[in-house]
Coordinates of C-alpha atoms and ligand atoms in Angstrom, one line a residue:
X817 CA 41.4 35.1 -15.8
X818 CA 38.7 33.5 -17.6
X819 CA 40.2 33.2 -20.6
X820 CA 42.6 31.1 -18.9
X821 CA 39.7 29.2 -17.6
X822 CA 39.1 28.4 -21.4
X823 CA 42.4 27.6 -21.9
X824 CA 43.0 25.1 -19.4
X825 CA 38.7 22.9 -19.8
X826 CA 40.2 23.1 -23.9
X827 CA 43.4 21.5 -22.8
X828 CA 41.4 19.0 -21.1
X829 CA 39.6 18.3 -23.6
X830 CA 42.4 17.5 -26.1
X831 CA 43.6 15.5 -23.2
X832 CA 40.5 13.2 -22.4
X833 CA 39.9 13.2 -26.2
X834 CA 36.7 12.0 -27.5
X835 CA 37.6 8.4 -28.3
X836 CA 39.4 8.1 -24.7
X837 CA 35.8 9.5 -23.1
X838 CA 33.1 6.4 -25.2
X839 CA 36.0 4.5 -24.2
X840 CA 36.6 5.1 -20.3
X841 CA 32.3 5.0 -20.1
X842 CA 32.3 1.9 -22.2
X843 CA 34.9 0.5 -19.4
X844 CA 32.7 1.9 -16.4
X845 CA 29.3 0.6 -17.7
X846 CA 30.8 -3.0 -18.9
X847 CA 32.0 -3.2 -15.0
X848 CA 28.7 -1.9 -13.8
X849 CA 26.9 -4.5 -15.8
X850 CA 29.5 -7.7 -15.2
X851 CA 29.3 -6.6 -11.3
X852 CA 25.3 -6.9 -11.3
X853 CA 25.3 -9.6 -13.6
X854 CA 28.4 -11.4 -11.3
X855 CA 25.6 -10.4 -8.5
X856 CA 22.4 -11.3 -9.8
X857 CA 23.9 -14.9 -10.6
X858 CA 26.2 -15.9 -7.8
X859 CA 25.4 -13.7 -4.7
X860 CA 22.3 -12.3 -4.6
X861 CA 19.9 -14.1 -1.8
X862 CA 17.3 -14.5 -4.9
X863 CA 19.4 -16.3 -7.5
X864 CA 17.9 -19.8 -7.0
X865 CA 13.8 -18.5 -7.4
X866 CA 12.3 -18.9 -11.3
X867 CA 12.4 -15.6 -13.4
X868 CA 13.6 -13.5 -16.0
X869 CA 17.0 -13.6 -16.8
X870 CA 17.1 -9.4 -17.3
X871 CA 14.8 -9.2 -14.1
X872 CA 17.6 -10.0 -12.1
X873 CA 19.7 -7.2 -13.7
X874 CA 17.5 -4.4 -13.5
X875 CA 14.6 -2.3 -12.1
X876 CA 14.2 -1.3 -15.8
X877 CA 12.2 -4.0 -16.9
X878 CA 10.0 -3.7 -14.6
X879 CA 9.4 -0.6 -15.4
X880 CA 8.8 -0.6 -18.5
X881 CA 6.5 -2.9 -17.8
X882 CA 4.5 -1.0 -15.6
X883 CA 4.5 2.6 -18.1
X884 CA 2.9 -0.3 -20.8
X885 CA 0.4 -0.4 -18.6
X886 CA 0.8 -4.4 -19.5
X887 CA 1.7 -5.1 -16.1
X888 CA -1.9 -7.7 -15.4
X889 CA -1.1 -9.9 -18.9
X890 CA 2.7 -9.9 -18.2
X891 CA 2.0 -11.2 -14.6
X892 CA -0.2 -13.5 -16.1
X893 CA 1.7 -15.1 -18.1
X894 CA 5.0 -15.3 -15.6
X895 CA 2.6 -16.8 -13.1
X896 CA 2.2 -19.6 -15.7
X897 CA 6.0 -20.1 -17.1
X898 CA 7.4 -19.0 -13.7
X899 CA 4.8 -20.5 -10.9
X900 CA 3.4 -19.2 -7.4
X901 CA 6.7 -17.4 -6.8
X902 CA 9.4 -15.6 -9.3
X903 CA 12.1 -12.3 -9.4
X904 CA 10.5 -9.5 -11.2
X905 CA 13.7 -7.2 -10.0
X906 CA 16.7 -7.3 -8.8
X907 CA 14.8 -7.1 -5.8
X908 CA 11.9 -8.1 -5.5
X909 CA 10.2 -11.3 -6.0
X910 CA 5.7 -12.1 -7.0
X911 CA 4.1 -14.5 -5.4
X912 CA 0.9 -15.3 -6.7
X913 CA -0.3 -18.2 -4.5
X914 CA -3.5 -16.8 -2.3
X915 CA -2.5 -18.8 0.8
X916 CA 0.9 -16.4 0.3
X917 CA -0.4 -13.5 -0.4
X918 CA -2.6 -13.9 2.9
X919 CA 0.3 -14.9 5.3
X920 CA 2.3 -11.4 3.9
X921 CA -0.6 -9.8 3.7
X922 CA -2.4 -10.5 7.3
X923 CA -0.4 -7.8 9.6
X924 CA 1.2 -4.5 9.3
X925 CA 4.8 -6.2 9.4
X926 CA 4.7 -5.9 5.4
X927 CA 4.7 -2.4 4.7
X928 CA 3.5 -1.0 2.0
X929 CA 7.3 0.0 -0.2
X930 CA 7.7 3.4 -1.6
X931 CA 5.8 3.1 -4.6
X932 CA 3.1 4.3 -2.6
X933 CA 4.7 8.0 -2.0
X934 CA 3.2 9.2 -5.4
X935 CA 0.0 8.6 -4.3
X936 CA 0.1 10.8 -0.9
X937 CA -1.9 13.6 -1.3
X938 CA -1.1 17.6 -0.3
X939 CA 2.3 16.1 0.8
X940 CA 1.0 13.5 3.3
X941 CA 0.2 10.1 3.6
X942 CA -3.1 9.3 3.0
X943 CA -5.2 6.0 3.8
X944 CA -4.4 3.9 0.5
X945 CA -0.9 5.6 0.0
X946 CA 0.3 5.5 4.2
X947 CA 3.3 3.2 4.4
X948 CA 3.6 3.9 8.0
X949 CA 1.3 1.0 10.2
X950 CA 0.0 4.0 12.8
X951 CA -1.1 6.1 10.0
X952 CA -2.7 3.6 8.5
X953 CA -4.2 2.2 12.1
X954 CA -5.3 5.8 12.9
X955 CA -7.1 6.2 9.7
X956 CA -8.6 3.0 10.0
X957 CA -10.0 3.7 13.3
X958 CA -11.2 6.8 12.3
X959 CA -12.6 6.0 9.3
X960 CA -14.2 2.5 10.3
X961 CA -17.5 3.2 11.6
X962 CA -18.5 5.6 8.2
X963 CA -17.1 2.4 5.9
X964 CA -19.3 -0.1 8.1
X965 CA -22.8 -1.5 6.1
X966 CA -25.0 0.4 8.7
X967 CA -23.1 3.7 7.8
X968 CA -23.5 3.0 4.0
X969 CA -27.3 2.2 4.1
X970 CA -28.1 5.2 5.4
X971 CA -26.1 7.1 2.2
X972 CA -27.9 3.8 -0.1
X973 CA -30.2 6.6 -1.0
X974 CA -27.2 8.3 -3.0
X975 CA -26.0 5.5 -4.0
X976 CA -29.5 4.5 -5.4
X977 CA -30.0 7.9 -7.1
X978 CA -27.1 8.7 -8.5
X979 CA -26.3 5.1 -9.7
X980 CA -29.1 3.4 -10.9
X981 CA -32.0 6.1 -10.7
X982 CA -29.6 8.3 -12.8
X983 CA -28.6 5.5 -15.3
X984 CA -32.5 4.6 -15.5
X985 CA -33.6 8.6 -16.2
X986 CA -30.3 8.8 -19.1
X987 CA -31.6 5.3 -20.7
X988 CA -35.1 6.0 -20.4
X989 CA -35.6 9.2 -22.3
X990 CA -33.1 8.2 -24.7
X991 CA -35.3 5.1 -25.6
X992 CA -38.4 7.6 -25.7
X993 CA -36.6 9.5 -28.4
X994 CA -36.0 6.0 -30.3
X995 CA -38.1 4.6 -32.9
X996 CA -36.9 0.7 -32.9
X997 CA -37.4 0.7 -29.0
X998 CA -33.8 0.1 -28.7
X999 CA -30.9 2.1 -27.9
X1000 CA -26.7 1.6 -28.5
X1001 CA -25.5 2.3 -25.3
X1002 CA -21.6 2.5 -24.3
X1003 CA -21.3 1.5 -21.0
X1004 CA -17.6 2.6 -20.2
X1005 CA -19.0 5.9 -20.5
X1006 CA -22.5 5.2 -18.6
X1007 CA -20.8 3.1 -15.7
X1008 CA -17.9 6.3 -15.1
X1009 CA -20.3 9.2 -15.0
X1010 CA -22.9 6.9 -13.0
X1011 CA -19.9 6.1 -9.7
X1012 CA -18.8 9.1 -10.8
X1013 CA -21.4 11.2 -10.0
X1014 CA -22.3 8.7 -6.9
X1015 CA -19.5 9.2 -4.7
X1016 CA -19.3 13.5 -6.2
X1017 CA -22.3 13.2 -3.9
X1018 CA -20.9 10.9 -1.1
X1019 CA -17.6 12.6 -0.6
X1020 CA -18.6 16.5 -1.6
X1021 CA -22.0 16.6 -0.6
X1022 CA -23.3 18.5 -3.9
X1023 CA -25.4 17.4 -6.8
X1024 CA -23.3 15.9 -9.5
X1025 CA -24.9 16.6 -12.6
X1026 CA -22.3 14.0 -15.1
X1027 CA -25.0 11.7 -16.5
X1028 CA -28.0 14.1 -16.0
X1029 CA -25.6 16.5 -18.9
X1030 CA -23.4 13.5 -19.7
X1031 CA -20.9 15.1 -19.6
X1032 CA -17.5 14.0 -18.5
X1033 CA -15.5 16.6 -17.4
X1034 CA -15.2 15.5 -13.6
X1035 CA -14.5 11.5 -15.0
X1036 CA -11.9 13.4 -16.9
X1037 CA -10.4 15.7 -13.9
X1038 CA -10.0 12.2 -11.6
X1039 CA -8.8 10.5 -14.6
X1040 CA -6.4 13.7 -15.2
X1041 CA -4.8 12.9 -10.9
X1042 CA -4.9 9.2 -11.6
X1043 CA -2.5 9.5 -14.4
X1044 CA -0.3 12.5 -12.0
X1045 CA 0.2 9.7 -8.9
X1046 CA 0.8 6.8 -11.5
X1047 CA 3.6 9.0 -13.3
X1048 CA 4.7 10.0 -9.8
X1049 CA 5.0 6.7 -8.7
X1050 CA 6.5 4.5 -11.8
X1051 CA 9.0 7.8 -12.5
X1052 CA 9.2 9.5 -8.9
X1053 CA 11.1 12.2 -11.3
X1054 CA 8.8 13.9 -12.8
X1055 CA 7.5 15.6 -9.6
X1056 CA 10.5 17.9 -10.2
X1057 CA 11.1 20.9 -12.1
X1058 CA 11.3 20.9 -15.4
X1059 CA 10.2 17.3 -15.8
X1060 CA 7.1 18.5 -13.9
X1061 CA 6.1 20.7 -17.3
X1062 CA 5.5 17.6 -19.0
X1063 CA 2.7 17.2 -16.6
X1064 CA 0.9 20.6 -17.0
X1065 CA -1.7 19.8 -18.3
X1066 CA -2.8 16.7 -15.9
X1067 CA -1.7 18.9 -13.0
X1068 CA -4.0 22.0 -14.1
X1069 CA -7.2 19.6 -14.5
X1070 CA -6.1 18.1 -10.7
X1071 CA -5.9 21.4 -9.0
X1072 CA -9.4 22.0 -10.1
X1073 CA -11.2 19.3 -9.0
X1074 CA -8.8 19.7 -5.3
X1075 CA -10.7 23.3 -5.7
X1076 CA -13.9 21.5 -6.4
X1077 CA -12.8 19.5 -2.9
X1078 CA -12.1 22.6 -0.7
X1079 CA -14.7 24.7 -1.7
X1080 CA -17.7 21.9 -0.8
X1081 CA -15.8 21.5 2.3
X1082 CA -16.3 24.6 3.3
X1083 CA -19.6 24.7 1.8
X1084 CA -20.3 22.2 4.5
X1085 CA -19.2 24.4 7.2
X1086 CA -21.1 27.0 6.5
X1087 CA -23.8 24.6 6.2
X1088 CA -23.4 23.2 9.7
X1089 CA -23.0 26.9 10.8
X1090 CA -26.1 28.0 9.8
X1091 CA -27.4 25.1 11.9
X1092 CA -28.3 23.3 8.6
X1093 CA -29.0 19.3 9.1
X1094 CA -25.8 16.9 9.4
X1095 CA -26.9 14.6 6.3
X1096 CA -25.6 10.9 5.7
X1097 CA -22.8 10.6 3.7
X1098 CA -18.6 10.5 3.4
X1099 CA -18.3 14.2 3.9
X1100 CA -19.7 14.6 6.9
X1101 CA -17.4 10.8 8.0
X1102 CA -14.4 13.0 7.1
X1103 CA -15.7 16.0 9.4
X1104 CA -16.9 13.8 12.2
X1105 CA -14.2 11.0 11.7
X1106 CA -12.4 10.4 15.6
X1107 CA -10.7 7.8 16.9
X1108 CA -12.3 5.7 19.6
X1109 CA -9.4 5.3 21.7
X1110 CA -7.6 8.7 21.3
X1111 CA -10.4 10.8 20.7
X1112 CA -8.0 11.9 17.8
X1113 CA -9.7 14.0 14.7
X1114 CA -8.5 14.4 11.1
X1115 CA -6.9 17.4 11.0
X1116 CA -7.2 19.9 7.9
X1117 CA -5.1 18.5 5.5
X1118 CA -6.1 14.6 6.2
X1119 CA -9.9 16.3 5.8
X1120 CA -9.1 17.0 2.3
X1121 CA -7.0 14.2 1.7
X1122 CA -9.1 11.6 3.2
X1123 CA -12.0 13.3 0.3
X1124 CA -9.7 13.5 -2.9
X1125 CA -8.6 9.8 -1.7
X1126 CA -12.2 8.6 -2.3
X1127 CA -12.3 9.7 -5.7
X1128 CA -9.7 8.9 -7.0
X1129 CA -10.1 4.9 -4.7
X1130 CA -13.8 4.8 -5.6
X1131 CA -14.9 5.5 -8.9
X1132 CA -12.0 4.1 -11.6
X1133 CA -12.3 0.3 -9.9
X1134 CA -15.9 0.3 -9.0
X1135 CA -17.0 1.6 -12.8
X1136 CA -14.0 -1.3 -14.1
X1137 CA -15.7 -3.8 -12.2
X1138 CA -19.2 -3.5 -13.4
X1139 CA -17.8 -2.8 -16.8
X1140 CA -16.3 -6.9 -16.0
X1141 CA -19.4 -7.7 -15.3
X1142 CA -21.3 -7.4 -17.8
X1143 CA -18.6 -7.7 -20.4
X1144 CA -18.8 -11.2 -18.9
X1145 CA -22.7 -11.8 -18.9
X1146 CA -22.5 -10.2 -23.1
X1147 CA -20.2 -13.2 -23.5
X1148 CA -22.0 -16.0 -21.3
X1149 CA -26.0 -15.4 -22.9
X1150 CA -27.2 -18.5 -20.6
X1151 CA -25.7 -17.1 -17.5
X1152 CA -27.5 -14.0 -18.2
X1153 CA -31.1 -15.1 -18.4
X1154 CA -30.2 -17.4 -15.2
X1155 CA -29.5 -14.3 -13.6
X1156 CA -32.1 -12.3 -15.1
X1157 CA -34.4 -14.8 -14.4
X1158 CA -33.2 -15.6 -10.5
X1159 CA -33.8 -10.8 -10.7
X1160 CA -37.5 -11.2 -12.2
X1161 CA -39.0 -13.8 -10.4
X1162 CA -37.8 -12.1 -7.2
X1163 CA -38.8 -8.7 -7.6
X1164 CA -41.4 -7.1 -9.2
X1165 CA -41.1 -4.8 -12.7
X1166 CA -41.5 -1.0 -10.1
X1167 CA -39.3 -2.5 -7.2
X1168 CA -35.7 -0.4 -7.1
X1169 CA -33.4 -3.3 -5.9
X1170 CA -31.0 -2.4 -2.4
X1171 CA -27.9 -3.9 -1.7
X1172 CA -30.3 -6.1 1.1
X1173 CA -32.4 -7.3 -1.7
X1174 CA -29.3 -8.2 -3.0
X1175 CA -27.9 -10.2 -0.2
X1176 CA -30.4 -11.3 0.9
X1177 CA -32.6 -12.6 -2.3
X1178 CA -30.1 -12.8 -5.6
X1179 CA -27.1 -15.0 -4.9
X1180 CA -26.6 -15.9 -8.5
X1181 CA -26.0 -12.2 -9.2
X1182 CA -23.8 -11.9 -6.3
X1183 CA -22.3 -15.0 -7.3
X1184 CA -21.6 -13.7 -11.0
X1185 CA -20.1 -10.3 -9.9
X1186 CA -17.8 -12.6 -7.2
X1187 CA -16.6 -14.5 -10.7
X1188 CA -16.2 -11.3 -12.9
X1189 CA -13.8 -9.7 -10.2
X1190 CA -11.5 -12.9 -10.1
X1191 CA -11.8 -13.5 -13.8
X1192 CA -10.6 -9.6 -14.5
X1193 CA -9.5 -8.1 -11.0
X1194 CA -10.3 -4.7 -11.1
X1195 CA -7.0 -3.7 -9.6
X1196 CA -5.0 -6.6 -12.1
X1197 CA -1.2 -5.5 -11.2
X1198 CA 0.7 -6.2 -8.2
X1199 CA 0.8 -4.7 -4.8
X1200 CA 3.9 -4.5 -2.7
X1201 CA 5.3 -5.1 0.6
X1202 CA 8.2 -4.5 1.7
X1203 CA 10.0 -7.6 4.3
X1204 CA 10.7 -7.0 8.0
X1205 CA 13.2 -8.3 9.8
X1206 CA 13.4 -11.7 10.0
X1207 CA 12.4 -12.4 6.7
X1208 CA 10.6 -14.8 5.3
X1209 CA 10.0 -18.3 3.5
X1210 CA 7.6 -18.4 0.6
X1211 CA 8.0 -21.6 -1.0
X1212 CA 10.4 -22.9 0.4
X1213 CA 13.0 -19.6 -1.1
X1214 CA 14.4 -17.2 2.1
X1215 CA 13.7 -14.1 1.1
X1216 CA 15.8 -11.2 3.7
X1217 CA 15.0 -8.5 5.6
X1218 CA 14.4 -5.4 3.0
X1219 CA 13.2 -7.5 0.0
X1220 CA 9.9 -6.9 -1.9
X1221 CA 7.1 -8.7 -2.0
X1222 CA 4.9 -7.8 -5.2
X1223 CA 1.8 -9.9 -4.2
X1224 CA -0.2 -10.6 -7.7
X1225 CA -4.3 -10.3 -8.2
X1226 CA -3.6 -11.5 -11.6
X1227 CA -1.9 -14.3 -10.5
X1228 CA -3.9 -15.8 -7.5
X1229 CA -7.4 -15.2 -9.5
X1230 CA -6.2 -18.0 -12.0
X1231 CA -4.0 -19.6 -8.9
X1232 CA -3.9 -23.2 -10.9
X1233 CA -5.0 -25.4 -7.2
X1234 CA -6.9 -23.0 -6.1
X1235 CA -9.7 -22.4 -8.3
X1236 CA -10.8 -25.3 -11.1
X1237 CA -10.7 -24.8 -14.6
X1238 CA -9.3 -21.4 -13.7
X1239 CA -9.8 -19.2 -17.2
X1240 CA -13.6 -20.3 -17.5
X1241 CA -16.5 -17.8 -16.3
X1242 CA -18.2 -19.7 -13.3
X1243 CA -20.2 -17.9 -11.4
X1244 CA -21.7 -21.6 -9.6
X1245 CA -18.3 -21.4 -7.9
X1246 CA -19.2 -18.7 -5.5
X1247 CA -22.7 -20.2 -4.6
X1248 CA -22.6 -21.1 -0.9
X1249 CA -18.9 -21.4 -1.1
X1250 CA -16.9 -20.2 1.8
X1251 CA -13.2 -21.5 -0.1
X1252 CA -13.7 -19.3 -2.5
X1253 CA -14.5 -16.1 -0.8
X1254 CA -11.8 -16.6 0.6
X1255 CA -9.5 -17.2 -1.8
X1256 CA -11.0 -14.1 -3.4
X1257 CA -8.5 -11.4 -3.1
X1258 CA -9.6 -8.8 -5.1
X1259 CA -10.5 -6.2 -2.8
X1260 CA -6.9 -7.1 -1.0
X1261 CA -6.8 -9.0 3.0
X1262 CA -5.8 -8.9 6.0
X1263 CA -4.9 -5.6 7.8
X1264 CA -5.4 -2.9 4.5
X1265 CA -8.2 -4.5 3.2
X1266 CA -10.2 -2.2 0.6
X1267 CA -12.4 0.5 2.7
X1268 CA -14.6 0.9 0.8
X1269 CA -15.7 -2.3 -0.4
X1270 CA -19.3 -2.9 1.1
X1271 CA -19.6 0.7 -0.7
X1272 CA -18.3 -0.2 -3.7
X1273 CA -20.6 -3.9 -3.2
X1274 CA -23.9 -1.6 -3.1
X1275 CA -22.7 0.3 -5.9
X1276 CA -22.1 -2.5 -8.3
X1277 CA -24.9 -5.3 -7.4
X1278 CA -27.8 -2.6 -7.4
X1279 CA -26.7 -0.9 -10.8
X1280 CA -26.5 -4.7 -12.4
X1281 CA -29.6 -5.4 -10.3
X1282 CA -32.2 -3.3 -11.6
X1283 CA -30.3 -3.2 -15.1
X1284 CA -30.7 -6.9 -15.5
X1285 CA -34.5 -5.9 -13.8
X1286 CA -35.9 -3.9 -16.6
X1287 CA -33.9 -3.6 -19.8
X1288 CA -33.4 -6.9 -22.1
X1289 CA -29.6 -6.9 -23.0
X1290 CA -28.1 -7.4 -26.3
X1291 CA -24.6 -7.6 -28.8
X1292 CA -25.4 -4.8 -31.3
X1293 CA -25.4 -6.6 -35.2
X1294 CA -21.9 -5.7 -35.9
X1295 CA -20.6 -6.4 -33.0
X1296 CA -18.6 -9.4 -34.7
X1297 CA -15.2 -9.0 -32.9
X1298 CA -16.4 -10.6 -29.7
X1299 CA -19.3 -12.7 -28.5
X1300 CA -20.0 -15.8 -27.1
X1301 CA -18.5 -18.0 -30.2
X1302 CA -15.8 -16.3 -30.7
X1303 CA -13.4 -18.0 -28.5
X1304 CA -9.8 -17.6 -27.2
X1305 CA -6.7 -20.3 -26.8
X1306 CA -8.4 -21.1 -24.2
X1307 CA -11.6 -22.4 -25.6
X1308 CA -13.4 -20.0 -23.6
X1309 CA -15.5 -16.6 -24.7
X1310 CA -12.4 -14.2 -26.3
X1311 CA -11.9 -11.1 -23.4
X1312 CA -12.1 -7.3 -24.3
X1313 CA -8.1 -6.1 -23.9
X1314 CA -7.4 -4.2 -20.9
X1315 CA -4.6 -2.2 -20.2
X1316 CA -3.9 -1.5 -16.2
X1317 CA -2.2 1.7 -14.5
X1318 CA -4.9 2.3 -11.7
X1319 CA -8.0 -0.1 -12.3
X1320 CA -7.7 -2.9 -15.2
X1321 CA -9.6 -0.8 -17.9
X1322 CA -11.4 -1.5 -21.0
X1323 CA -8.6 -0.6 -24.0
X1324 CA -10.7 0.0 -26.3
X1325 CA -14.2 1.0 -24.6
X1326 CA -15.5 2.7 -27.5
X1327 CA -15.1 -0.9 -29.5
X1328 CA -15.5 -2.9 -27.0
X1329 CA -18.0 -1.9 -24.4
X1330 CA -21.0 -1.4 -26.4
X1331 CA -24.9 -2.7 -25.8
X1332 CA -28.1 -2.4 -26.6
X1333 CA -30.6 -2.1 -24.3
X1334 CA -34.2 -2.3 -24.7
X1335 CA -37.1 -1.7 -22.6
X1336 CA -37.8 -5.7 -20.8
X1337 CA -40.5 -7.6 -22.9
Ligands
LIG2686 C1 -15.0 -2.9 -6.5 C2 -14.2 -2.1 -6.6 C3 -13.0 -1.5 -6.2 C4 -11.6 -3.1 -5.5 C5 -11.9 -3.7 -6.8 C6 -11.1 -2.6 -4.8 C7 -9.7 -2.8 -4.6 C8 -9.3 -2.8 -3.4 C9 -7.9 -2.8 -3.2 C10 -7.3 -3.9 -4.1 C11 -7.2 -2.5 -2.1 C12 -5.9 -2.6 -1.3 C13 -4.8 -1.4 -2.8 C14 -3.2 -1.8 -2.2 O1 -2.9 -3.0 -1.2 O2 -2.6 -1.1 -2.8 C15 -8.1 -1.0 -2.3 C16 -7.6 0.1 -1.1 C17 -8.9 0.7 -0.6 N1 -9.4 1.0 -1.0 FE1 -10.8 0.3 -3.1 N2 -11.6 -1.0 -4.1 C18 -12.9 -0.8 -4.8 C19 -13.4 0.4 -4.6 C20 -13.5 1.6 -3.4 C21 -14.1 2.0 -2.9 C22 -15.5 2.8 -3.8 C23 -13.0 3.1 -2.7 C24 -13.6 4.6 -0.8 C25 -14.9 5.3 -1.3 C26 -12.5 2.5 -2.0 C27 -11.3 3.2 -0.7 C28 -10.2 1.7 -0.6 C29 -9.1 2.8 0.6 C30 -9.1 3.5 1.3 C31 -7.9 1.9 0.6 C32 -6.7 1.3 1.2 C33 -7.4 0.8 2.5 C34 -5.6 1.0 3.5 O3 -4.7 0.4 3.2 O4 -5.7 0.6 4.8 N3 -12.0 1.2 -2.8 N4 -9.1 -1.4 -2.5
LIG2687 C1 6.2 -1.5 -10.8 O1 4.7 -0.8 -10.6 C2 4.6 -1.7 -8.8 C3 2.9 -1.7 -8.3 O2 2.4 -1.5 -9.2 C4 5.6 -1.1 -7.9 O3 5.7 -2.1 -7.3 C5 7.2 -1.5 -8.4 O4 7.9 -0.6 -7.8 C6 7.1 -1.4 -9.8 N1 8.4 -1.3 -10.6 C7 10.0 -0.1 -10.5 C8 10.7 -0.5 -10.8 O5 9.1 1.1 -10.5
LIG2688 C1 -7.0 22.4 -0.6 O1 -7.0 22.2 0.5 C2 -5.4 22.0 0.9 C3 -5.7 21.2 1.8 O2 -6.1 21.9 3.3 C4 -4.8 22.8 0.5 O3 -3.1 22.6 1.1 C5 -4.4 23.4 -1.3 O4 -3.6 24.6 -1.2 C6 -5.9 23.7 -1.1 N1 -6.1 24.2 -2.5 C7 -6.7 25.3 -3.5 C8 -6.7 24.7 -4.9 O5 -7.6 25.6 -2.5

């Protein structure tokens, strides 16, 4: 019987000899390619919209761009080539006009695309990844009261302690050991440790030791977790065996983070059960969160998911915001001098500047941060949404139901008719200018706007303002590849290179994110 099967197989193989097989495959592939081409050119509802020919044929192009980490550069370039709307996949368009982006993001009509499935935690939708508008609004109602400025100010003690004060004690102890009174820092690393310490303290309720021990273990775990989610979003196949084996290293790092998160929740419950005081932090917020309408709390998995989620959404973003703001101030000494002057003329040397202080007295420093986040938008890629029934008309093009609309922050932040001299770093455009602020989309806009924006502002602005108050900054002597007089094609100081996976990150931080720090004169 077995032999008979083998014989049959052999005769089939002989019958369809190799050359025929190859020919068949070629015919099928050729047929498919012609079908795709004909569809893209003559039938696709997107055929009148500008864009690259290859993008119309296959999603592979977009996938390769994603994997290369060059989605920011690519969307900037293609915005310049094709304008406000262009095709980026057989069923996807990229939009860059702030008016269109705000319209798309305004309501729940345009839901998040399946791309966000890669960011689910414990198999459920979290605030960031929710495609279902009901889940998203429930989470916003439950957590809203804890992400507002009033609750942020109750958490400010920790934000300062693990943010700027943590940085200062690290830098001051290094300065104390330096004979020249100057130290060189890697601000990419230091800001990563500080923002991670701050969020860990708030989300896990434990004393973090990143800065104290100059230890990036926890930061590496968060990085690994983001890598896993990024891979799962860009290449869902890697969720499954045997491909999942390739990601084992990151998975095991991620599991340690999850374990840490679970332990911290258990520890907080024990503390409360023993009659301990309720601290004001994010962990407590997740435990207490309740929908004001239906009184629904979050269940066990949602609490765990939220605590992991703020670690992932709140560290790289905030740290990179600080890195770009610092980088830009180092490239523009005259603007830095103005910021330093504002800070030092408003506050005594021994005063720790708070977020309220910044908002009240430091409009220029605030404008420097806005402008850094505009020119170098931290979520520099695109945010994908799906067109609802009825479609939408954008820039005169009808976009039918089911088309993916990808909002481009890289495009909107250099949009030609929105910003004068878009490539220039010019903080003054944000001074007393409501129009600039309404076109500022780095924290997104509409119903899915960043929940953590006030927290991020509190961290970034207090770190930057106090750093400018307490230290004199300069570029190292051997830092010659970039600087105020190293200009790019547009005539402005050249920016360090970046890569984008979860956030727009310096590509060579150890080379590019160096500066010399001395105690203020
Ligand atoms: C400078 C720092 C930050 C920037 C630029 C930023 C930017 C963004 C953007 C653009 C979105 C929308 C993403 C999308 O639609 O796919 C978003 C969503 C979100 N961010 Fe942030 N973020 C920052 C910091 C934070 C922090 C510190 C937290 C929390 C502690 C946080 C928590 C969230 C959450 C929960 C969402 C999902 C909101 C929703 O979909 O309803 N972010 N953020
Ligand atoms: C590339 O990433 C974007 C999000 O940045 C996503 O919307 C898109 O679907 C991805 N492309 C592919 C082919 O997976
Ligand atoms: C942590 O908690 C989640 C959600 O409750 C659970 O699914 C997971 O198995 C736990 N993981 C560990 C390592 O304890």
